[in-house]
Amino acid sequence: MPIDSDFKTNRQVATKHEYKGPAHDVWGPVEAPAKLGIHGTAVAVDWDLCTADGSCISVCPVNLYEWFDTPGHPASAKKSDPAREPDCIFCMACVNVCPVQAIKVTAP
Ligand code: SF4
């Protein structure tokens, strides 16, 4: 099951997350540690799908992502965080490389 392409319609912003960059929105529901929601909006990563493959982090030409520890989550104990979301150049490399289709990037 890929990330919901209509997440902005189907979900609400539950909180913000700030880590090694400006704060980004987190689309709920969030019930840590088992349910973590979607991090980011223009660069959106569904943390409940992310299995910590890491290909998105390796492939991103602008070094946008950071690992963030999520102990206790059933899919993986760390997640790819769109820490510097405003830096995205919309190359779509991360979207294409993600093995579980957890990422949606929306160009302006
Ligand atoms: S679309 Fe490209 S620039 Fe934007 S986060 Fe993904 S890999 Fe990085």
PDB file of N, CA and C and ligand atoms in Angstrom:
ATOM      1  N   MET A   1       0.850  -1.201   0.000  1.00  0.00           N
ATOM      2  CA  MET A   1       0.000   0.000   0.000  1.00  0.00           C
ATOM      3  C   MET A   1       0.888   1.255   0.000  1.00  0.00           C
ATOM      4  N   PRO A   2       0.797   2.057  -1.029  1.00  0.00           N
ATOM      5  CA  PRO A   2       1.622   3.280  -1.075  1.00  0.00           C
ATOM      6  C   PRO A   2       1.054   4.385  -0.192  1.00  0.00           C
ATOM      7  N   ILE A   3       1.817   5.450  -0.054  1.00  0.00           N
ATOM      8  CA  ILE A   3       1.332   6.636   0.640  1.00  0.00           C
ATOM      9  C   ILE A   3       0.041   7.131  -0.022  1.00  0.00           C
ATOM     10  N   ASP A   4      -0.890   7.584   0.772  1.00  0.00           N
ATOM     11  CA  ASP A   4      -2.163   8.114   0.275  1.00  0.00           C
ATOM     12  C   ASP A   4      -1.888   9.407  -0.505  1.00  0.00           C
ATOM     13  N   SER A   5      -2.150   9.384  -1.805  1.00  0.00           N
ATOM     14  CA  SER A   5      -1.862  10.567  -2.621  1.00  0.00           C
ATOM     15  C   SER A   5      -2.801  11.729  -2.284  1.00  0.00           C
ATOM     16  N   ASP A   6      -3.889  11.444  -1.594  1.00  0.00           N
ATOM     17  CA  ASP A   6      -4.820  12.499  -1.168  1.00  0.00           C
ATOM     18  C   ASP A   6      -4.711  12.783   0.328  1.00  0.00           C
ATOM     19  N   PHE A   7      -3.518  12.607   0.871  1.00  0.00           N
ATOM     20  CA  PHE A   7      -3.398  12.723   2.333  1.00  0.00           C
ATOM     21  C   PHE A   7      -3.794  14.096   2.854  1.00  0.00           C
ATOM     22  N   LYS A   8      -3.620  15.126   2.023  1.00  0.00           N
ATOM     23  CA  LYS A   8      -3.962  16.473   2.490  1.00  0.00           C
ATOM     24  C   LYS A   8      -5.474  16.666   2.621  1.00  0.00           C
ATOM     25  N   THR A   9      -6.240  15.853   1.906  1.00  0.00           N
ATOM     26  CA  THR A   9      -7.699  15.864   2.037  1.00  0.00           C
ATOM     27  C   THR A   9      -8.153  14.933   3.148  1.00  0.00           C
ATOM     28  N   ASN A  10      -7.504  13.779   3.218  1.00  0.00           N
ATOM     29  CA  ASN A  10      -7.974  12.716   4.110  1.00  0.00           C
ATOM     30  C   ASN A  10      -7.422  12.797   5.526  1.00  0.00           C
ATOM     31  N   ARG A  11      -6.409  13.647   5.732  1.00  0.00           N
ATOM     32  CA  ARG A  11      -5.800  13.745   7.062  1.00  0.00           C
ATOM     33  C   ARG A  11      -5.766  15.196   7.519  1.00  0.00           C
ATOM     34  N   GLN A  12      -5.442  15.389   8.771  1.00  0.00           N
ATOM     35  CA  GLN A  12      -5.268  16.727   9.324  1.00  0.00           C
ATOM     36  C   GLN A  12      -3.881  16.841   9.936  1.00  0.00           C
ATOM     37  N   VAL A  13      -3.367  18.073   9.950  1.00  0.00           N
ATOM     38  CA  VAL A  13      -2.070  18.309  10.580  1.00  0.00           C
ATOM     39  C   VAL A  13      -2.217  18.107  12.088  1.00  0.00           C
ATOM     40  N   ALA A  14      -1.423  17.175  12.614  1.00  0.00           N
ATOM     41  CA  ALA A  14      -1.515  16.840  14.034  1.00  0.00           C
ATOM     42  C   ALA A  14      -0.494  17.606  14.866  1.00  0.00           C
ATOM     43  N   THR A  15       0.678  17.838  14.260  1.00  0.00           N
ATOM     44  CA  THR A  15       1.746  18.496  15.001  1.00  0.00           C
ATOM     45  C   THR A  15       2.804  18.967  14.001  1.00  0.00           C
ATOM     46  N   LYS A  16       3.856  19.560  14.524  1.00  0.00           N
ATOM     47  CA  LYS A  16       5.004  19.910  13.701  1.00  0.00           C
ATOM     48  C   LYS A  16       6.233  19.178  14.239  1.00  0.00           C
ATOM     49  N   HIS A  17       7.192  18.967  13.328  1.00  0.00           N
ATOM     50  CA  HIS A  17       8.426  18.296  13.726  1.00  0.00           C
ATOM     51  C   HIS A  17       9.609  19.115  13.240  1.00  0.00           C
ATOM     52  N   GLU A  18      10.536  19.392  14.130  1.00  0.00           N
ATOM     53  CA  GLU A  18      11.723  20.170  13.780  1.00  0.00           C
ATOM     54  C   GLU A  18      12.957  19.402  14.202  1.00  0.00           C
ATOM     55  N   TYR A  19      13.828  19.079  13.219  1.00  0.00           N
ATOM     56  CA  TYR A  19      15.039  18.297  13.507  1.00  0.00           C
ATOM     57  C   TYR A  19      16.057  18.592  12.411  1.00  0.00           C
ATOM     58  N   LYS A  20      17.117  19.243  12.751  1.00  0.00           N
ATOM     59  CA  LYS A  20      18.202  19.578  11.812  1.00  0.00           C
ATOM     60  C   LYS A  20      17.724  20.367  10.604  1.00  0.00           C
ATOM     61  N   GLY A  21      16.719  21.210  10.816  1.00  0.00           N
ATOM     62  CA  GLY A  21      16.193  22.028   9.725  1.00  0.00           C
ATOM     63  C   GLY A  21      14.943  22.730  10.199  1.00  0.00           C
ATOM     64  N   PRO A  22      14.262  23.423   9.286  1.00  0.00           N
ATOM     65  CA  PRO A  22      13.025  24.104   9.683  1.00  0.00           C
ATOM     66  C   PRO A  22      11.913  23.106  10.005  1.00  0.00           C
ATOM     67  N   ALA A  23      10.934  23.522  10.769  1.00  0.00           N
ATOM     68  CA  ALA A  23       9.834  22.635  11.147  1.00  0.00           C
ATOM     69  C   ALA A  23       8.982  22.282   9.932  1.00  0.00           C
ATOM     70  N   HIS A  24       8.520  21.025   9.901  1.00  0.00           N
ATOM     71  CA  HIS A  24       7.554  20.613   8.870  1.00  0.00           C
ATOM     72  C   HIS A  24       6.308  20.057   9.557  1.00  0.00           C
ATOM     73  N   ASP A  25       5.201  20.041   8.797  1.00  0.00           N
ATOM     74  CA  ASP A  25       3.954  19.521   9.330  1.00  0.00           C
ATOM     75  C   ASP A  25       3.995  17.997   9.427  1.00  0.00           C
ATOM     76  N   VAL A  26       3.247  17.466  10.402  1.00  0.00           N
ATOM     77  CA  VAL A  26       3.029  16.026  10.532  1.00  0.00           C
ATOM     78  C   VAL A  26       1.525  15.786  10.434  1.00  0.00           C
ATOM     79  N   TRP A  27       1.156  14.992   9.423  1.00  0.00           N
ATOM     80  CA  TRP A  27      -0.253  14.701   9.164  1.00  0.00           C
ATOM     81  C   TRP A  27      -0.651  13.441   9.915  1.00  0.00           C
ATOM     82  N   GLY A  28      -1.656  13.549  10.798  1.00  0.00           N
ATOM     83  CA  GLY A  28      -2.043  12.470  11.682  1.00  0.00           C
ATOM     84  C   GLY A  28      -2.850  11.379  10.985  1.00  0.00           C
ATOM     85  N   PRO A  29      -3.332  10.409  11.751  1.00  0.00           N
ATOM     86  CA  PRO A  29      -3.216  10.367  13.211  1.00  0.00           C
ATOM     87  C   PRO A  29      -1.819   9.967  13.690  1.00  0.00           C
ATOM     88  N   VAL A  30      -1.465  10.518  14.855  1.00  0.00           N
ATOM     89  CA  VAL A  30      -0.200  10.207  15.507  1.00  0.00           C
ATOM     90  C   VAL A  30      -0.497   9.650  16.896  1.00  0.00           C
ATOM     91  N   GLU A  31      -0.051   8.404  17.108  1.00  0.00           N
ATOM     92  CA  GLU A  31      -0.153   7.777  18.426  1.00  0.00           C
ATOM     93  C   GLU A  31       1.158   7.034  18.657  1.00  0.00           C
ATOM     94  N   ALA A  32       2.177   7.793  19.060  1.00  0.00           N
ATOM     95  CA  ALA A  32       3.505   7.212  19.230  1.00  0.00           C
ATOM     96  C   ALA A  32       3.494   6.167  20.350  1.00  0.00           C
ATOM     97  N   PRO A  33       4.319   5.124  20.220  1.00  0.00           N
ATOM     98  CA  PRO A  33       5.321   4.933  19.169  1.00  0.00           C
ATOM     99  C   PRO A  33       4.839   4.145  17.960  1.00  0.00           C
ATOM    100  N   ALA A  34       3.606   3.631  17.977  1.00  0.00           N
ATOM    101  CA  ALA A  34       3.186   2.696  16.929  1.00  0.00           C
ATOM    102  C   ALA A  34       2.636   3.388  15.691  1.00  0.00           C
ATOM    103  N   LYS A  35       2.136   4.603  15.828  1.00  0.00           N
ATOM    104  CA  LYS A  35       1.535   5.309  14.698  1.00  0.00           C
ATOM    105  C   LYS A  35       2.135   6.701  14.633  1.00  0.00           C
ATOM    106  N   LEU A  36       2.821   6.990  13.502  1.00  0.00           N
ATOM    107  CA  LEU A  36       3.646   8.202  13.457  1.00  0.00           C
ATOM    108  C   LEU A  36       3.221   9.201  12.400  1.00  0.00           C
ATOM    109  N   GLY A  37       2.314   8.833  11.509  1.00  0.00           N
ATOM    110  CA  GLY A  37       1.779   9.783  10.546  1.00  0.00           C
ATOM    111  C   GLY A  37       2.702  10.056   9.364  1.00  0.00           C
ATOM    112  N   ILE A  38       2.359  11.096   8.607  1.00  0.00           N
ATOM    113  CA  ILE A  38       3.098  11.500   7.413  1.00  0.00           C
ATOM    114  C   ILE A  38       3.875  12.768   7.720  1.00  0.00           C
ATOM    115  N   HIS A  39       5.198  12.698   7.518  1.00  0.00           N
ATOM    116  CA  HIS A  39       6.059  13.863   7.782  1.00  0.00           C
ATOM    117  C   HIS A  39       6.274  14.659   6.501  1.00  0.00           C
ATOM    118  N   GLY A  40       5.961  15.954   6.573  1.00  0.00           N
ATOM    119  CA  GLY A  40       6.164  16.850   5.444  1.00  0.00           C
ATOM    120  C   GLY A  40       4.931  16.962   4.564  1.00  0.00           C
ATOM    121  N   THR A  41       4.957  17.957   3.679  1.00  0.00           N
ATOM    122  CA  THR A  41       3.817  18.206   2.794  1.00  0.00           C
ATOM    123  C   THR A  41       4.264  18.201   1.328  1.00  0.00           C
ATOM    124  N   ALA A  42       5.130  19.114   0.928  1.00  0.00           N
ATOM    125  CA  ALA A  42       5.678  19.081  -0.442  1.00  0.00           C
ATOM    126  C   ALA A  42       6.542  17.836  -0.618  1.00  0.00           C
ATOM    127  N   VAL A  43       7.315  17.515   0.398  1.00  0.00           N
ATOM    128  CA  VAL A  43       8.049  16.247   0.468  1.00  0.00           C
ATOM    129  C   VAL A  43       7.451  15.483   1.640  1.00  0.00           C
ATOM    130  N   ALA A  44       6.607  14.507   1.321  1.00  0.00           N
ATOM    131  CA  ALA A  44       5.839  13.800   2.341  1.00  0.00           C
ATOM    132  C   ALA A  44       6.308  12.355   2.448  1.00  0.00           C
ATOM    133  N   VAL A  45       6.661  11.947   3.654  1.00  0.00           N
ATOM    134  CA  VAL A  45       7.115  10.581   3.911  1.00  0.00           C
ATOM    135  C   VAL A  45       6.166   9.944   4.920  1.00  0.00           C
ATOM    136  N   ASP A  46       5.547   8.845   4.522  1.00  0.00           N
ATOM    137  CA  ASP A  46       4.649   8.140   5.437  1.00  0.00           C
ATOM    138  C   ASP A  46       5.494   7.266   6.361  1.00  0.00           C
ATOM    139  N   TRP A  47       5.639   7.737   7.587  1.00  0.00           N
ATOM    140  CA  TRP A  47       6.494   7.029   8.546  1.00  0.00           C
ATOM    141  C   TRP A  47       5.892   5.695   8.969  1.00  0.00           C
ATOM    142  N   ASP A  48       4.611   5.486   8.729  1.00  0.00           N
ATOM    143  CA  ASP A  48       4.022   4.193   9.071  1.00  0.00           C
ATOM    144  C   ASP A  48       4.271   3.155   7.987  1.00  0.00           C
ATOM    145  N   LEU A  49       4.741   3.608   6.814  1.00  0.00           N
ATOM    146  CA  LEU A  49       5.131   2.696   5.743  1.00  0.00           C
ATOM    147  C   LEU A  49       6.643   2.516   5.664  1.00  0.00           C
ATOM    148  N   CYS A  50       7.400   3.550   6.025  1.00  0.00           N
ATOM    149  CA  CYS A  50       8.863   3.556   5.895  1.00  0.00           C
ATOM    150  C   CYS A  50       9.486   2.368   6.634  1.00  0.00           C
ATOM    151  N   THR A  51      10.346   1.630   5.894  1.00  0.00           N
ATOM    152  CA  THR A  51      11.042   0.481   6.475  1.00  0.00           C
ATOM    153  C   THR A  51      12.528   0.749   6.670  1.00  0.00           C
ATOM    154  N   ALA A  52      12.929   2.021   6.579  1.00  0.00           N
ATOM    155  CA  ALA A  52      14.325   2.422   6.806  1.00  0.00           C
ATOM    156  C   ALA A  52      15.266   1.833   5.765  1.00  0.00           C
ATOM    157  N   ASP A  53      14.794   1.715   4.550  1.00  0.00           N
ATOM    158  CA  ASP A  53      15.645   1.253   3.442  1.00  0.00           C
ATOM    159  C   ASP A  53      16.820   2.203   3.221  1.00  0.00           C
ATOM    160  N   GLY A  54      16.550   3.502   3.273  1.00  0.00           N
ATOM    161  CA  GLY A  54      17.609   4.508   3.181  1.00  0.00           C
ATOM    162  C   GLY A  54      17.980   4.955   1.779  1.00  0.00           C
ATOM    163  N   SER A  55      17.375   4.374   0.759  1.00  0.00           N
ATOM    164  CA  SER A  55      17.706   4.766  -0.610  1.00  0.00           C
ATOM    165  C   SER A  55      17.391   6.234  -0.875  1.00  0.00           C
ATOM    166  N   CYS A  56      16.340   6.731  -0.298  1.00  0.00           N
ATOM    167  CA  CYS A  56      15.971   8.141  -0.501  1.00  0.00           C
ATOM    168  C   CYS A  56      17.066   9.061   0.034  1.00  0.00           C
ATOM    169  N   ILE A  57      17.634   8.690   1.168  1.00  0.00           N
ATOM    170  CA  ILE A  57      18.689   9.507   1.768  1.00  0.00           C
ATOM    171  C   ILE A  57      19.923   9.506   0.870  1.00  0.00           C
ATOM    172  N   SER A  58      20.245   8.340   0.308  1.00  0.00           N
ATOM    173  CA  SER A  58      21.430   8.221  -0.548  1.00  0.00           C
ATOM    174  C   SER A  58      21.262   8.954  -1.867  1.00  0.00           C
ATOM    175  N   VAL A  59      20.074   8.915  -2.422  1.00  0.00           N
ATOM    176  CA  VAL A  59      19.876   9.399  -3.785  1.00  0.00           C
ATOM    177  C   VAL A  59      19.603  10.903  -3.862  1.00  0.00           C
ATOM    178  N   CYS A  60      19.162  11.509  -2.792  1.00  0.00           N
ATOM    179  CA  CYS A  60      18.741  12.918  -2.850  1.00  0.00           C
ATOM    180  C   CYS A  60      19.943  13.831  -3.160  1.00  0.00           C
ATOM    181  N   PRO A  61      19.859  14.606  -4.235  1.00  0.00           N
ATOM    182  CA  PRO A  61      21.000  15.431  -4.640  1.00  0.00           C
ATOM    183  C   PRO A  61      21.227  16.655  -3.749  1.00  0.00           C
ATOM    184  N   VAL A  62      20.250  16.991  -2.925  1.00  0.00           N
ATOM    185  CA  VAL A  62      20.397  18.182  -2.081  1.00  0.00           C
ATOM    186  C   VAL A  62      20.485  17.829  -0.593  1.00  0.00           C
ATOM    187  N   ASN A  63      20.667  16.539  -0.301  1.00  0.00           N
ATOM    188  CA  ASN A  63      20.868  16.102   1.084  1.00  0.00           C
ATOM    189  C   ASN A  63      19.745  16.600   2.002  1.00  0.00           C
ATOM    190  N   LEU A  64      18.527  16.375   1.566  1.00  0.00           N
ATOM    191  CA  LEU A  64      17.356  16.895   2.274  1.00  0.00           C
ATOM    192  C   LEU A  64      16.993  16.080   3.508  1.00  0.00           C
ATOM    193  N   TYR A  65      17.269  14.782   3.471  1.00  0.00           N
ATOM    194  CA  TYR A  65      16.774  13.871   4.502  1.00  0.00           C
ATOM    195  C   TYR A  65      17.758  13.669   5.658  1.00  0.00           C
ATOM    196  N   GLU A  66      17.207  13.322   6.812  1.00  0.00           N
ATOM    197  CA  GLU A  66      17.986  12.892   7.980  1.00  0.00           C
ATOM    198  C   GLU A  66      17.329  11.645   8.562  1.00  0.00           C
ATOM    199  N   TRP A  67      18.139  10.742   9.090  1.00  0.00           N
ATOM    200  CA  TRP A  67      17.586   9.645   9.895  1.00  0.00           C
ATOM    201  C   TRP A  67      17.029  10.197  11.197  1.00  0.00           C
ATOM    202  N   PHE A  68      15.897   9.631  11.639  1.00  0.00           N
ATOM    203  CA  PHE A  68      15.340   9.982  12.944  1.00  0.00           C
ATOM    204  C   PHE A  68      14.927   8.682  13.629  1.00  0.00           C
ATOM    205  N   ASP A  69      15.377   8.497  14.846  1.00  0.00           N
ATOM    206  CA  ASP A  69      15.105   7.262  15.583  1.00  0.00           C
ATOM    207  C   ASP A  69      13.644   7.188  16.034  1.00  0.00           C
ATOM    208  N   THR A  70      13.042   6.019  15.789  1.00  0.00           N
ATOM    209  CA  THR A  70      11.641   5.805  16.168  1.00  0.00           C
ATOM    210  C   THR A  70      11.492   4.449  16.853  1.00  0.00           C
ATOM    211  N   PRO A  71      12.130   4.259  17.999  1.00  0.00           N
ATOM    212  CA  PRO A  71      12.055   2.958  18.664  1.00  0.00           C
ATOM    213  C   PRO A  71      10.611   2.581  18.979  1.00  0.00           C
ATOM    214  N   GLY A  72      10.296   1.309  18.745  1.00  0.00           N
ATOM    215  CA  GLY A  72       8.963   0.819  19.068  1.00  0.00           C
ATOM    216  C   GLY A  72       7.991   0.852  17.906  1.00  0.00           C
ATOM    217  N   HIS A  73       8.423   1.398  16.756  1.00  0.00           N
ATOM    218  CA  HIS A  73       7.510   1.373  15.613  1.00  0.00           C
ATOM    219  C   HIS A  73       7.588   0.011  14.916  1.00  0.00           C
ATOM    220  N   PRO A  74       6.444  -0.581  14.555  1.00  0.00           N
ATOM    221  CA  PRO A  74       6.461  -1.940  14.018  1.00  0.00           C
ATOM    222  C   PRO A  74       7.175  -2.088  12.673  1.00  0.00           C
ATOM    223  N   ALA A  75       7.248  -1.043  11.850  1.00  0.00           N
ATOM    224  CA  ALA A  75       7.860  -1.191  10.523  1.00  0.00           C
ATOM    225  C   ALA A  75       9.371  -1.001  10.542  1.00  0.00           C
ATOM    226  N   SER A  76       9.868  -0.138  11.425  1.00  0.00           N
ATOM    227  CA  SER A  76      11.316   0.091  11.543  1.00  0.00           C
ATOM    228  C   SER A  76      11.586   1.043  12.693  1.00  0.00           C
ATOM    229  N   ALA A  77      12.793   0.944  13.237  1.00  0.00           N
ATOM    230  CA  ALA A  77      13.147   1.716  14.431  1.00  0.00           C
ATOM    231  C   ALA A  77      13.815   3.049  14.099  1.00  0.00           C
ATOM    232  N   LYS A  78      13.876   3.382  12.803  1.00  0.00           N
ATOM    233  CA  LYS A  78      14.300   4.722  12.399  1.00  0.00           C
ATOM    234  C   LYS A  78      13.586   5.070  11.102  1.00  0.00           C
ATOM    235  N   LYS A  79      13.470   6.369  10.852  1.00  0.00           N
ATOM    236  CA  LYS A  79      12.711   6.830   9.692  1.00  0.00           C
ATOM    237  C   LYS A  79      13.488   7.907   8.962  1.00  0.00           C
ATOM    238  N   SER A  80      13.168   8.034   7.674  1.00  0.00           N
ATOM    239  CA  SER A  80      13.736   9.099   6.864  1.00  0.00           C
ATOM    240  C   SER A  80      12.893  10.359   7.048  1.00  0.00           C
ATOM    241  N   ASP A  81      13.549  11.376   7.592  1.00  0.00           N
ATOM    242  CA  ASP A  81      12.821  12.611   7.938  1.00  0.00           C
ATOM    243  C   ASP A  81      13.116  13.697   6.892  1.00  0.00           C
ATOM    244  N   PRO A  82      12.098  14.301   6.285  1.00  0.00           N
ATOM    245  CA  PRO A  82      12.336  15.386   5.329  1.00  0.00           C
ATOM    246  C   PRO A  82      12.733  16.673   6.060  1.00  0.00           C
ATOM    247  N   ALA A  83      13.921  16.639   6.636  1.00  0.00           N
ATOM    248  CA  ALA A  83      14.348  17.660   7.587  1.00  0.00           C
ATOM    249  C   ALA A  83      14.512  19.037   6.951  1.00  0.00           C
ATOM    250  N   ARG A  84      14.910  19.047   5.680  1.00  0.00           N
ATOM    251  CA  ARG A  84      15.093  20.336   4.993  1.00  0.00           C
ATOM    252  C   ARG A  84      14.168  20.400   3.780  1.00  0.00           C
ATOM    253  N   GLU A  85      12.884  20.224   4.054  1.00  0.00           N
ATOM    254  CA  GLU A  85      11.862  20.167   3.005  1.00  0.00           C
ATOM    255  C   GLU A  85      11.957  21.318   1.991  1.00  0.00           C
ATOM    256  N   PRO A  86      12.211  22.567   2.409  1.00  0.00           N
ATOM    257  CA  PRO A  86      12.247  23.666   1.429  1.00  0.00           C
ATOM    258  C   PRO A  86      13.388  23.566   0.413  1.00  0.00           C
ATOM    259  N   ASP A  87      14.358  22.681   0.639  1.00  0.00           N
ATOM    260  CA  ASP A  87      15.491  22.570  -0.284  1.00  0.00           C
ATOM    261  C   ASP A  87      15.174  21.727  -1.524  1.00  0.00           C
ATOM    262  N   CYS A  88      14.020  21.089  -1.559  1.00  0.00           N
ATOM    263  CA  CYS A  88      13.707  20.136  -2.637  1.00  0.00           C
ATOM    264  C   CYS A  88      13.729  20.813  -4.009  1.00  0.00           C
ATOM    265  N   ILE A  89      14.331  20.115  -4.970  1.00  0.00           N
ATOM    266  CA  ILE A  89      14.354  20.598  -6.361  1.00  0.00           C
ATOM    267  C   ILE A  89      13.445  19.730  -7.249  1.00  0.00           C
ATOM    268  N   PHE A  90      12.658  18.864  -6.637  1.00  0.00           N
ATOM    269  CA  PHE A  90      11.600  18.105  -7.314  1.00  0.00           C
ATOM    270  C   PHE A  90      12.126  17.217  -8.442  1.00  0.00           C
ATOM    271  N   CYS A  91      13.238  16.567  -8.169  1.00  0.00           N
ATOM    272  CA  CYS A  91      13.815  15.647  -9.160  1.00  0.00           C
ATOM    273  C   CYS A  91      13.097  14.303  -9.170  1.00  0.00           C
ATOM    274  N   MET A  92      12.377  13.998  -8.106  1.00  0.00           N
ATOM    275  CA  MET A  92      11.580  12.774  -7.964  1.00  0.00           C
ATOM    276  C   MET A  92      12.417  11.498  -7.771  1.00  0.00           C
ATOM    277  N   ALA A  93      13.705  11.643  -7.559  1.00  0.00           N
ATOM    278  CA  ALA A  93      14.545  10.461  -7.369  1.00  0.00           C
ATOM    279  C   ALA A  93      14.109   9.651  -6.154  1.00  0.00           C
ATOM    280  N   CYS A  94      13.799  10.311  -5.076  1.00  0.00           N
ATOM    281  CA  CYS A  94      13.418   9.587  -3.859  1.00  0.00           C
ATOM    282  C   CYS A  94      12.111   8.836  -4.046  1.00  0.00           C
ATOM    283  N   VAL A  95      11.180   9.458  -4.753  1.00  0.00           N
ATOM    284  CA  VAL A  95       9.888   8.818  -5.011  1.00  0.00           C
ATOM    285  C   VAL A  95      10.103   7.528  -5.794  1.00  0.00           C
ATOM    286  N   ASN A  96      10.956   7.601  -6.795  1.00  0.00           N
ATOM    287  CA  ASN A  96      11.163   6.457  -7.685  1.00  0.00           C
ATOM    288  C   ASN A  96      11.959   5.334  -7.034  1.00  0.00           C
ATOM    289  N   VAL A  97      12.780   5.645  -6.052  1.00  0.00           N
ATOM    290  CA  VAL A  97      13.655   4.633  -5.476  1.00  0.00           C
ATOM    291  C   VAL A  97      13.052   3.955  -4.238  1.00  0.00           C
ATOM    292  N   CYS A  98      12.067   4.547  -3.640  1.00  0.00           N
ATOM    293  CA  CYS A  98      11.511   3.997  -2.385  1.00  0.00           C
ATOM    294  C   CYS A  98      10.847   2.639  -2.642  1.00  0.00           C
ATOM    295  N   PRO A  99      11.318   1.581  -1.962  1.00  0.00           N
ATOM    296  CA  PRO A  99      10.798   0.237  -2.240  1.00  0.00           C
ATOM    297  C   PRO A  99       9.379   0.020  -1.739  1.00  0.00           C
ATOM    298  N   VAL A 100       8.902   0.870  -0.832  1.00  0.00           N
ATOM    299  CA  VAL A 100       7.543   0.691  -0.305  1.00  0.00           C
ATOM    300  C   VAL A 100       6.624   1.849  -0.681  1.00  0.00           C
ATOM    301  N   GLN A 101       7.078   2.698  -1.594  1.00  0.00           N
ATOM    302  CA  GLN A 101       6.259   3.820  -2.092  1.00  0.00           C
ATOM    303  C   GLN A 101       5.707   4.671  -0.948  1.00  0.00           C
ATOM    304  N   ALA A 102       6.606   4.998  -0.023  1.00  0.00           N
ATOM    305  CA  ALA A 102       6.204   5.769   1.155  1.00  0.00           C
ATOM    306  C   ALA A 102       6.302   7.276   0.940  1.00  0.00           C
ATOM    307  N   ILE A 103       6.810   7.706  -0.218  1.00  0.00           N
ATOM    308  CA  ILE A 103       7.106   9.133  -0.426  1.00  0.00           C
ATOM    309  C   ILE A 103       6.252   9.707  -1.536  1.00  0.00           C
ATOM    310  N   LYS A 104       5.688  10.880  -1.288  1.00  0.00           N
ATOM    311  CA  LYS A 104       5.000  11.662  -2.316  1.00  0.00           C
ATOM    312  C   LYS A 104       5.621  13.054  -2.351  1.00  0.00           C
ATOM    313  N   VAL A 105       6.085  13.467  -3.525  1.00  0.00           N
ATOM    314  CA  VAL A 105       6.650  14.798  -3.708  1.00  0.00           C
ATOM    315  C   VAL A 105       5.741  15.586  -4.645  1.00  0.00           C
ATOM    316  N   THR A 106       5.391  16.778  -4.226  1.00  0.00           N
ATOM    317  CA  THR A 106       4.485  17.613  -5.001  1.00  0.00           C
ATOM    318  C   THR A 106       5.174  18.917  -5.355  1.00  0.00           C
ATOM    319  N   ALA A 107       5.431  19.112  -6.636  1.00  0.00           N
ATOM    320  CA  ALA A 107       6.045  20.362  -7.081  1.00  0.00           C
ATOM    321  C   ALA A 107       5.029  21.499  -6.971  1.00  0.00           C
ATOM    322  N   PRO A 108       5.497  22.716  -6.735  1.00  0.00           N
ATOM    323  CA  PRO A 108       4.565  23.838  -6.582  1.00  0.00           C
ATOM    324  C   PRO A 108       3.905  24.196  -7.921  1.00  0.00           C
TER     325      PRO A 108
HETATM  326  S1  SF4 B   1      12.445  14.968  -5.072  1.00  0.00           S
HETATM  327 FE1  SF4 B   1      14.707  14.940  -5.326  1.00  0.00          FE
HETATM  328  S2  SF4 B   1      15.425  16.802  -4.290  1.00  0.00           S
HETATM  329 FE2  SF4 B   1      13.331  16.417  -3.553  1.00  0.00          FE
HETATM  330  S3  SF4 B   1      13.596  15.188  -1.677  1.00  0.00           S
HETATM  331 FE3  SF4 B   1      13.322  13.739  -3.387  1.00  0.00          FE
HETATM  332  S4  SF4 B   1      15.414  13.223  -4.048  1.00  0.00           S
HETATM  333 FE4  SF4 B   1      15.556  15.113  -2.787  1.00  0.00          FE
END
